[in-house]
Amino acid sequence: MKKKNEPQQVKVSDRDFVLNSAARLFREQGYDRTTVKEIAEACNLLPGSLHYRYKAKEDILVDLMRLGLEHASSAVYRAVTSVTDPVEQLRLGINSHLELVVSGSDLVYVLLFEWRSLRGEARAEMIELRDRYEALWGAMLRSLADIGVLREDVDQDLLRLIGLGALNWVATWFREDGRYSLEEIGDFVWRVIRDAVLKD
């Protein structure tokens, strides 16, 4: 059964093109100030053709966030499954997430900052999608606990929430020519987590 905001008959190539075009406009102008007509024009589509694919602008934003989270999940999954040690998996996951949030992608920018524009059922679906991504991190933390390297007094849910919040915030201040390289940031974050929550 289709969810309310699921796109109608959108080919993969069309979907990527439409969503990346929309993401660029949402980033440049903001979601609220971007019209469906502008998105259609950016995609060389008539508004009716875009409406066939997405019934409302909000549906575009939901699917855009769905695609962004698909990319994020795939990137982190590829990184962590390249090794078997749970400690190294967490370190690689952190680096993969950092690379994603500072990639400059319009899709990632909208995923991080425009989800607040959603309301009602669309917002609830976005939270459900976000929770699925966070479940990857929850599983990594449970693996650390299972092998006895995570301190018993660490609240895993709180660590996940604060940790991802801190990583996402890097997108607001990181600059390629800035004081810190991405590698330095990743190493620092890892040292903080390792020293604070992992057993010696």
JSON list of C-alpha atoms in Angstrom, two decimals:
[
{"chain": "A", "resi": 1, "resn": "MET", "atom": "CA", "xyz": [0.00, 0.00, 0.00]},
{"chain": "A", "resi": 2, "resn": "LYS", "atom": "CA", "xyz": [1.42, 3.40, -0.98]},
{"chain": "A", "resi": 3, "resn": "LYS", "atom": "CA", "xyz": [2.12, 5.95, 1.71]},
{"chain": "A", "resi": 4, "resn": "LYS", "atom": "CA", "xyz": [0.56, 9.37, 1.23]},
{"chain": "A", "resi": 5, "resn": "ASN", "atom": "CA", "xyz": [3.79, 11.06, 0.17]},
{"chain": "A", "resi": 6, "resn": "GLU", "atom": "CA", "xyz": [5.20, 8.27, -1.98]},
{"chain": "A", "resi": 7, "resn": "PRO", "atom": "CA", "xyz": [5.95, 9.46, -5.55]},
{"chain": "A", "resi": 8, "resn": "GLN", "atom": "CA", "xyz": [3.69, 8.24, -8.35]},
{"chain": "A", "resi": 9, "resn": "GLN", "atom": "CA", "xyz": [5.34, 6.28, -11.17]},
{"chain": "A", "resi": 10, "resn": "VAL", "atom": "CA", "xyz": [8.66, 8.15, -11.01]},
{"chain": "A", "resi": 11, "resn": "LYS", "atom": "CA", "xyz": [11.47, 6.51, -12.96]},
{"chain": "A", "resi": 12, "resn": "VAL", "atom": "CA", "xyz": [14.79, 6.37, -11.12]},
{"chain": "A", "resi": 13, "resn": "SER", "atom": "CA", "xyz": [16.51, 8.70, -13.58]},
{"chain": "A", "resi": 14, "resn": "ASP", "atom": "CA", "xyz": [13.58, 11.15, -13.52]},
{"chain": "A", "resi": 15, "resn": "ARG", "atom": "CA", "xyz": [13.43, 10.99, -9.74]},
{"chain": "A", "resi": 16, "resn": "ASP", "atom": "CA", "xyz": [17.10, 11.82, -9.28]},
{"chain": "A", "resi": 17, "resn": "PHE", "atom": "CA", "xyz": [16.91, 14.69, -11.77]},
{"chain": "A", "resi": 18, "resn": "VAL", "atom": "CA", "xyz": [13.76, 16.19, -10.30]},
{"chain": "A", "resi": 19, "resn": "LEU", "atom": "CA", "xyz": [14.92, 15.85, -6.70]},
{"chain": "A", "resi": 20, "resn": "ASN", "atom": "CA", "xyz": [18.39, 17.24, -7.33]},
{"chain": "A", "resi": 21, "resn": "SER", "atom": "CA", "xyz": [16.86, 20.19, -9.22]},
{"chain": "A", "resi": 22, "resn": "ALA", "atom": "CA", "xyz": [14.43, 20.80, -6.36]},
{"chain": "A", "resi": 23, "resn": "ALA", "atom": "CA", "xyz": [17.20, 20.49, -3.78]},
{"chain": "A", "resi": 24, "resn": "ARG", "atom": "CA", "xyz": [19.22, 23.18, -5.55]},
{"chain": "A", "resi": 25, "resn": "LEU", "atom": "CA", "xyz": [16.26, 25.56, -5.53]},
{"chain": "A", "resi": 26, "resn": "PHE", "atom": "CA", "xyz": [15.35, 24.78, -1.92]},
{"chain": "A", "resi": 27, "resn": "ARG", "atom": "CA", "xyz": [18.93, 25.49, -0.89]},
{"chain": "A", "resi": 28, "resn": "GLU", "atom": "CA", "xyz": [19.21, 28.71, -2.90]},
{"chain": "A", "resi": 29, "resn": "GLN", "atom": "CA", "xyz": [15.77, 30.15, -2.13]},
{"chain": "A", "resi": 30, "resn": "GLY", "atom": "CA", "xyz": [14.43, 28.17, 0.81]},
{"chain": "A", "resi": 31, "resn": "TYR", "atom": "CA", "xyz": [11.62, 25.63, 0.66]},
{"chain": "A", "resi": 32, "resn": "ASP", "atom": "CA", "xyz": [8.84, 28.10, 1.48]},
{"chain": "A", "resi": 33, "resn": "ARG", "atom": "CA", "xyz": [9.88, 30.58, -1.22]},
{"chain": "A", "resi": 34, "resn": "THR", "atom": "CA", "xyz": [10.26, 27.99, -3.99]},
{"chain": "A", "resi": 35, "resn": "THR", "atom": "CA", "xyz": [7.20, 27.32, -6.14]},
{"chain": "A", "resi": 36, "resn": "VAL", "atom": "CA", "xyz": [6.17, 24.13, -7.91]},
{"chain": "A", "resi": 37, "resn": "LYS", "atom": "CA", "xyz": [6.28, 26.11, -11.16]},
{"chain": "A", "resi": 38, "resn": "GLU", "atom": "CA", "xyz": [9.95, 26.99, -10.57]},
{"chain": "A", "resi": 39, "resn": "ILE", "atom": "CA", "xyz": [10.79, 23.36, -9.88]},
{"chain": "A", "resi": 40, "resn": "ALA", "atom": "CA", "xyz": [9.00, 22.28, -13.06]},
{"chain": "A", "resi": 41, "resn": "GLU", "atom": "CA", "xyz": [10.87, 24.92, -15.09]},
{"chain": "A", "resi": 42, "resn": "ALA", "atom": "CA", "xyz": [14.21, 23.79, -13.63]},
{"chain": "A", "resi": 43, "resn": "CYS", "atom": "CA", "xyz": [13.37, 20.25, -14.76]},
{"chain": "A", "resi": 44, "resn": "ASN", "atom": "CA", "xyz": [12.10, 21.33, -18.21]},
{"chain": "A", "resi": 45, "resn": "LEU", "atom": "CA", "xyz": [8.68, 19.96, -17.31]},
{"chain": "A", "resi": 46, "resn": "LEU", "atom": "CA", "xyz": [5.21, 21.39, -17.52]},
{"chain": "A", "resi": 47, "resn": "PRO", "atom": "CA", "xyz": [3.69, 21.91, -14.06]},
{"chain": "A", "resi": 48, "resn": "GLY", "atom": "CA", "xyz": [1.11, 19.25, -14.90]},
{"chain": "A", "resi": 49, "resn": "SER", "atom": "CA", "xyz": [3.82, 16.71, -15.66]},
{"chain": "A", "resi": 50, "resn": "LEU", "atom": "CA", "xyz": [5.49, 17.41, -12.33]},
{"chain": "A", "resi": 51, "resn": "HIS", "atom": "CA", "xyz": [2.13, 17.19, -10.60]},
{"chain": "A", "resi": 52, "resn": "TYR", "atom": "CA", "xyz": [1.68, 13.71, -12.10]},
{"chain": "A", "resi": 53, "resn": "ARG", "atom": "CA", "xyz": [4.86, 12.64, -10.36]},
{"chain": "A", "resi": 54, "resn": "TYR", "atom": "CA", "xyz": [4.31, 14.55, -7.12]},
{"chain": "A", "resi": 55, "resn": "LYS", "atom": "CA", "xyz": [0.89, 15.75, -6.00]},
{"chain": "A", "resi": 56, "resn": "ALA", "atom": "CA", "xyz": [2.26, 18.62, -3.88]},
{"chain": "A", "resi": 57, "resn": "LYS", "atom": "CA", "xyz": [5.50, 20.44, -3.16]},
{"chain": "A", "resi": 58, "resn": "GLU", "atom": "CA", "xyz": [5.61, 18.78, 0.24]},
{"chain": "A", "resi": 59, "resn": "ASP", "atom": "CA", "xyz": [5.69, 15.38, -1.47]},
{"chain": "A", "resi": 60, "resn": "ILE", "atom": "CA", "xyz": [8.83, 16.49, -3.32]},
{"chain": "A", "resi": 61, "resn": "LEU", "atom": "CA", "xyz": [10.50, 17.48, -0.06]},
{"chain": "A", "resi": 62, "resn": "VAL", "atom": "CA", "xyz": [9.59, 14.18, 1.61]},
{"chain": "A", "resi": 63, "resn": "ASP", "atom": "CA", "xyz": [10.94, 12.15, -1.30]},
{"chain": "A", "resi": 64, "resn": "LEU", "atom": "CA", "xyz": [14.04, 14.34, -1.45]},
{"chain": "A", "resi": 65, "resn": "MET", "atom": "CA", "xyz": [14.71, 13.54, 2.19]},
{"chain": "A", "resi": 66, "resn": "ARG", "atom": "CA", "xyz": [13.99, 9.88, 1.53]},
{"chain": "A", "resi": 67, "resn": "LEU", "atom": "CA", "xyz": [16.65, 9.91, -1.21]},
{"chain": "A", "resi": 68, "resn": "GLY", "atom": "CA", "xyz": [19.10, 11.79, 1.02]},
{"chain": "A", "resi": 69, "resn": "LEU", "atom": "CA", "xyz": [18.70, 9.24, 3.79]},
{"chain": "A", "resi": 70, "resn": "GLU", "atom": "CA", "xyz": [19.06, 6.40, 1.30]},
{"chain": "A", "resi": 71, "resn": "HIS", "atom": "CA", "xyz": [22.41, 7.87, 0.25]},
{"chain": "A", "resi": 72, "resn": "ALA", "atom": "CA", "xyz": [23.49, 8.39, 3.86]},
{"chain": "A", "resi": 73, "resn": "SER", "atom": "CA", "xyz": [22.51, 4.87, 4.89]},
{"chain": "A", "resi": 74, "resn": "SER", "atom": "CA", "xyz": [24.31, 3.35, 1.90]},
{"chain": "A", "resi": 75, "resn": "ALA", "atom": "CA", "xyz": [27.49, 5.35, 2.53]},
{"chain": "A", "resi": 76, "resn": "VAL", "atom": "CA", "xyz": [27.67, 4.45, 6.21]},
{"chain": "A", "resi": 77, "resn": "TYR", "atom": "CA", "xyz": [26.73, 0.82, 5.55]},
{"chain": "A", "resi": 78, "resn": "ARG", "atom": "CA", "xyz": [29.51, 0.47, 2.96]},
{"chain": "A", "resi": 79, "resn": "ALA", "atom": "CA", "xyz": [32.01, 2.01, 5.36]},
{"chain": "A", "resi": 80, "resn": "VAL", "atom": "CA", "xyz": [31.17, -0.11, 8.38]},
{"chain": "A", "resi": 81, "resn": "THR", "atom": "CA", "xyz": [30.83, -3.42, 6.55]},
{"chain": "A", "resi": 82, "resn": "SER", "atom": "CA", "xyz": [34.36, -3.08, 5.17]},
{"chain": "A", "resi": 83, "resn": "VAL", "atom": "CA", "xyz": [35.69, -4.24, 8.57]},
{"chain": "A", "resi": 84, "resn": "THR", "atom": "CA", "xyz": [34.52, -6.67, 11.26]},
{"chain": "A", "resi": 85, "resn": "ASP", "atom": "CA", "xyz": [35.82, -4.97, 14.42]},
{"chain": "A", "resi": 86, "resn": "PRO", "atom": "CA", "xyz": [32.91, -3.03, 16.03]},
{"chain": "A", "resi": 87, "resn": "VAL", "atom": "CA", "xyz": [35.26, -0.34, 17.35]},
{"chain": "A", "resi": 88, "resn": "GLU", "atom": "CA", "xyz": [36.71, 0.30, 13.91]},
{"chain": "A", "resi": 89, "resn": "GLN", "atom": "CA", "xyz": [33.21, 0.19, 12.42]},
{"chain": "A", "resi": 90, "resn": "LEU", "atom": "CA", "xyz": [32.16, 3.08, 14.66]},
{"chain": "A", "resi": 91, "resn": "ARG", "atom": "CA", "xyz": [35.24, 5.11, 13.70]},
{"chain": "A", "resi": 92, "resn": "LEU", "atom": "CA", "xyz": [34.66, 4.53, 10.00]},
{"chain": "A", "resi": 93, "resn": "GLY", "atom": "CA", "xyz": [30.96, 5.31, 10.38]},
{"chain": "A", "resi": 94, "resn": "ILE", "atom": "CA", "xyz": [31.79, 8.65, 11.99]},
{"chain": "A", "resi": 95, "resn": "ASN", "atom": "CA", "xyz": [34.18, 9.54, 9.17]},
{"chain": "A", "resi": 96, "resn": "SER", "atom": "CA", "xyz": [31.66, 8.49, 6.52]},
{"chain": "A", "resi": 97, "resn": "HIS", "atom": "CA", "xyz": [28.92, 10.62, 8.07]},
{"chain": "A", "resi": 98, "resn": "LEU", "atom": "CA", "xyz": [31.26, 13.61, 8.33]},
{"chain": "A", "resi": 99, "resn": "GLU", "atom": "CA", "xyz": [32.25, 13.30, 4.68]},
{"chain": "A", "resi": 100, "resn": "LEU", "atom": "CA", "xyz": [28.60, 13.27, 3.75]},
{"chain": "A", "resi": 101, "resn": "VAL", "atom": "CA", "xyz": [27.56, 16.36, 5.73]},
{"chain": "A", "resi": 102, "resn": "VAL", "atom": "CA", "xyz": [30.42, 18.50, 4.38]},
{"chain": "A", "resi": 103, "resn": "SER", "atom": "CA", "xyz": [30.17, 17.22, 0.80]},
{"chain": "A", "resi": 104, "resn": "GLY", "atom": "CA", "xyz": [28.45, 20.39, -0.39]},
{"chain": "A", "resi": 105, "resn": "SER", "atom": "CA", "xyz": [25.54, 18.37, -1.76]},
{"chain": "A", "resi": 106, "resn": "ASP", "atom": "CA", "xyz": [22.30, 20.32, -2.11]},
{"chain": "A", "resi": 107, "resn": "LEU", "atom": "CA", "xyz": [20.49, 17.12, -1.19]},
{"chain": "A", "resi": 108, "resn": "VAL", "atom": "CA", "xyz": [22.36, 16.83, 2.11]},
{"chain": "A", "resi": 109, "resn": "TYR", "atom": "CA", "xyz": [21.89, 20.52, 2.90]},
{"chain": "A", "resi": 110, "resn": "VAL", "atom": "CA", "xyz": [18.12, 20.25, 2.49]},
{"chain": "A", "resi": 111, "resn": "LEU", "atom": "CA", "xyz": [18.07, 17.01, 4.47]},
{"chain": "A", "resi": 112, "resn": "LEU", "atom": "CA", "xyz": [19.82, 18.71, 7.38]},
{"chain": "A", "resi": 113, "resn": "PHE", "atom": "CA", "xyz": [18.05, 22.06, 7.42]},
{"chain": "A", "resi": 114, "resn": "GLU", "atom": "CA", "xyz": [14.70, 21.98, 5.61]},
{"chain": "A", "resi": 115, "resn": "TRP", "atom": "CA", "xyz": [12.99, 19.04, 7.35]},
{"chain": "A", "resi": 116, "resn": "ARG", "atom": "CA", "xyz": [11.49, 21.56, 9.77]},
{"chain": "A", "resi": 117, "resn": "SER", "atom": "CA", "xyz": [9.29, 22.80, 6.92]},
{"chain": "A", "resi": 118, "resn": "LEU", "atom": "CA", "xyz": [7.29, 19.58, 7.01]},
{"chain": "A", "resi": 119, "resn": "ARG", "atom": "CA", "xyz": [4.02, 19.31, 8.90]},
{"chain": "A", "resi": 120, "resn": "GLY", "atom": "CA", "xyz": [1.55, 16.63, 9.93]},
{"chain": "A", "resi": 121, "resn": "GLU", "atom": "CA", "xyz": [1.84, 13.22, 8.24]},
{"chain": "A", "resi": 122, "resn": "ALA", "atom": "CA", "xyz": [4.78, 14.34, 6.11]},
{"chain": "A", "resi": 123, "resn": "ARG", "atom": "CA", "xyz": [6.75, 15.35, 9.20]},
{"chain": "A", "resi": 124, "resn": "ALA", "atom": "CA", "xyz": [5.86, 12.06, 10.90]},
{"chain": "A", "resi": 125, "resn": "GLU", "atom": "CA", "xyz": [7.14, 10.13, 7.87]},
{"chain": "A", "resi": 126, "resn": "MET", "atom": "CA", "xyz": [10.35, 12.14, 7.85]},
{"chain": "A", "resi": 127, "resn": "ILE", "atom": "CA", "xyz": [10.92, 11.31, 11.52]},
{"chain": "A", "resi": 128, "resn": "GLU", "atom": "CA", "xyz": [10.30, 7.64, 10.77]},
{"chain": "A", "resi": 129, "resn": "LEU", "atom": "CA", "xyz": [12.87, 7.74, 7.94]},
{"chain": "A", "resi": 130, "resn": "ARG", "atom": "CA", "xyz": [15.38, 9.53, 10.18]},
{"chain": "A", "resi": 131, "resn": "ASP", "atom": "CA", "xyz": [14.82, 6.95, 12.91]},
{"chain": "A", "resi": 132, "resn": "ARG", "atom": "CA", "xyz": [15.67, 4.15, 10.46]},
{"chain": "A", "resi": 133, "resn": "TYR", "atom": "CA", "xyz": [19.00, 5.82, 9.72]},
{"chain": "A", "resi": 134, "resn": "GLU", "atom": "CA", "xyz": [19.71, 6.35, 13.39]},
{"chain": "A", "resi": 135, "resn": "ALA", "atom": "CA", "xyz": [18.96, 2.66, 13.96]},
{"chain": "A", "resi": 136, "resn": "LEU", "atom": "CA", "xyz": [22.22, 1.89, 12.11]},
{"chain": "A", "resi": 137, "resn": "TRP", "atom": "CA", "xyz": [24.07, 3.85, 14.76]},
{"chain": "A", "resi": 138, "resn": "GLY", "atom": "CA", "xyz": [22.09, 2.22, 17.54]},
{"chain": "A", "resi": 139, "resn": "ALA", "atom": "CA", "xyz": [23.13, -1.19, 16.22]},
{"chain": "A", "resi": 140, "resn": "MET", "atom": "CA", "xyz": [26.79, -0.16, 16.19]},
{"chain": "A", "resi": 141, "resn": "LEU", "atom": "CA", "xyz": [26.62, 1.00, 19.79]},
{"chain": "A", "resi": 142, "resn": "ARG", "atom": "CA", "xyz": [24.87, -2.20, 20.86]},
{"chain": "A", "resi": 143, "resn": "SER", "atom": "CA", "xyz": [27.66, -4.19, 19.19]},
{"chain": "A", "resi": 144, "resn": "LEU", "atom": "CA", "xyz": [30.20, -2.30, 21.29]},
{"chain": "A", "resi": 145, "resn": "ALA", "atom": "CA", "xyz": [28.20, -3.06, 24.41]},
{"chain": "A", "resi": 146, "resn": "ASP", "atom": "CA", "xyz": [27.86, -6.73, 23.44]},
{"chain": "A", "resi": 147, "resn": "ILE", "atom": "CA", "xyz": [31.63, -7.21, 23.23]},
{"chain": "A", "resi": 148, "resn": "GLY", "atom": "CA", "xyz": [32.12, -5.33, 26.51]},
{"chain": "A", "resi": 149, "resn": "VAL", "atom": "CA", "xyz": [34.02, -2.27, 25.29]},
{"chain": "A", "resi": 150, "resn": "LEU", "atom": "CA", "xyz": [31.29, 0.32, 25.90]},
{"chain": "A", "resi": 151, "resn": "ARG", "atom": "CA", "xyz": [31.15, 1.63, 29.45]},
{"chain": "A", "resi": 152, "resn": "GLU", "atom": "CA", "xyz": [28.11, 0.33, 31.33]},
{"chain": "A", "resi": 153, "resn": "ASP", "atom": "CA", "xyz": [27.09, 3.79, 32.54]},
{"chain": "A", "resi": 154, "resn": "VAL", "atom": "CA", "xyz": [26.78, 5.18, 28.99]},
{"chain": "A", "resi": 155, "resn": "ASP", "atom": "CA", "xyz": [23.23, 5.92, 27.82]},
{"chain": "A", "resi": 156, "resn": "GLN", "atom": "CA", "xyz": [23.35, 4.62, 24.25]},
{"chain": "A", "resi": 157, "resn": "ASP", "atom": "CA", "xyz": [20.34, 6.61, 23.05]},
{"chain": "A", "resi": 158, "resn": "LEU", "atom": "CA", "xyz": [21.73, 9.86, 24.44]},
{"chain": "A", "resi": 159, "resn": "LEU", "atom": "CA", "xyz": [25.15, 9.15, 22.94]},
{"chain": "A", "resi": 160, "resn": "ARG", "atom": "CA", "xyz": [23.56, 8.52, 19.53]},
{"chain": "A", "resi": 161, "resn": "LEU", "atom": "CA", "xyz": [21.46, 11.69, 19.63]},
{"chain": "A", "resi": 162, "resn": "ILE", "atom": "CA", "xyz": [24.21, 14.01, 20.85]},
{"chain": "A", "resi": 163, "resn": "GLY", "atom": "CA", "xyz": [26.83, 12.39, 18.65]},
{"chain": "A", "resi": 164, "resn": "LEU", "atom": "CA", "xyz": [24.84, 12.72, 15.43]},
{"chain": "A", "resi": 165, "resn": "GLY", "atom": "CA", "xyz": [23.79, 16.25, 16.36]},
{"chain": "A", "resi": 166, "resn": "ALA", "atom": "CA", "xyz": [27.42, 17.27, 16.80]},
{"chain": "A", "resi": 167, "resn": "LEU", "atom": "CA", "xyz": [28.45, 15.64, 13.51]},
{"chain": "A", "resi": 168, "resn": "ASN", "atom": "CA", "xyz": [25.61, 17.31, 11.62]},
{"chain": "A", "resi": 169, "resn": "TRP", "atom": "CA", "xyz": [26.51, 20.72, 13.05]},
{"chain": "A", "resi": 170, "resn": "VAL", "atom": "CA", "xyz": [29.94, 20.49, 11.42]},
{"chain": "A", "resi": 171, "resn": "ALA", "atom": "CA", "xyz": [28.16, 21.26, 8.14]},
{"chain": "A", "resi": 172, "resn": "THR", "atom": "CA", "xyz": [27.41, 24.79, 9.41]},
{"chain": "A", "resi": 173, "resn": "TRP", "atom": "CA", "xyz": [31.02, 25.82, 10.03]},
{"chain": "A", "resi": 174, "resn": "PHE", "atom": "CA", "xyz": [33.38, 23.57, 8.06]},
{"chain": "A", "resi": 175, "resn": "ARG", "atom": "CA", "xyz": [35.33, 25.20, 5.24]},
{"chain": "A", "resi": 176, "resn": "GLU", "atom": "CA", "xyz": [37.71, 23.45, 2.84]},
{"chain": "A", "resi": 177, "resn": "ASP", "atom": "CA", "xyz": [40.25, 26.23, 3.40]},
{"chain": "A", "resi": 178, "resn": "GLY", "atom": "CA", "xyz": [39.46, 26.56, 7.10]},
{"chain": "A", "resi": 179, "resn": "ARG", "atom": "CA", "xyz": [41.53, 25.98, 10.19]},
{"chain": "A", "resi": 180, "resn": "TYR", "atom": "CA", "xyz": [40.79, 22.25, 10.46]},
{"chain": "A", "resi": 181, "resn": "SER", "atom": "CA", "xyz": [40.85, 19.55, 7.81]},
{"chain": "A", "resi": 182, "resn": "LEU", "atom": "CA", "xyz": [38.10, 16.96, 7.69]},
{"chain": "A", "resi": 183, "resn": "GLU", "atom": "CA", "xyz": [40.62, 14.34, 8.76]},
{"chain": "A", "resi": 184, "resn": "GLU", "atom": "CA", "xyz": [41.58, 16.41, 11.83]},
{"chain": "A", "resi": 185, "resn": "ILE", "atom": "CA", "xyz": [37.93, 16.86, 12.76]},
{"chain": "A", "resi": 186, "resn": "GLY", "atom": "CA", "xyz": [37.22, 13.15, 12.37]},
{"chain": "A", "resi": 187, "resn": "ASP", "atom": "CA", "xyz": [40.27, 12.22, 14.44]},
{"chain": "A", "resi": 188, "resn": "PHE", "atom": "CA", "xyz": [39.28, 14.66, 17.19]},
{"chain": "A", "resi": 189, "resn": "VAL", "atom": "CA", "xyz": [35.69, 13.42, 17.33]},
{"chain": "A", "resi": 190, "resn": "TRP", "atom": "CA", "xyz": [36.93, 9.85, 17.48]},
{"chain": "A", "resi": 191, "resn": "ARG", "atom": "CA", "xyz": [39.36, 10.58, 20.32]},
{"chain": "A", "resi": 192, "resn": "VAL", "atom": "CA", "xyz": [36.64, 12.31, 22.33]},
{"chain": "A", "resi": 193, "resn": "ILE", "atom": "CA", "xyz": [34.25, 9.39, 21.92]},
{"chain": "A", "resi": 194, "resn": "ARG", "atom": "CA", "xyz": [36.93, 6.77, 22.48]},
{"chain": "A", "resi": 195, "resn": "ASP", "atom": "CA", "xyz": [38.23, 8.37, 25.66]},
{"chain": "A", "resi": 196, "resn": "ALA", "atom": "CA", "xyz": [34.78, 9.24, 27.05]},
{"chain": "A", "resi": 197, "resn": "VAL", "atom": "CA", "xyz": [32.70, 6.13, 26.43]},
{"chain": "A", "resi": 198, "resn": "LEU", "atom": "CA", "xyz": [34.97, 3.19, 25.60]},
{"chain": "A", "resi": 199, "resn": "LYS", "atom": "CA", "xyz": [36.76, 1.13, 28.18]},
{"chain": "A", "resi": 200, "resn": "ASP", "atom": "CA", "xyz": [40.56, 1.13, 28.22]}
]
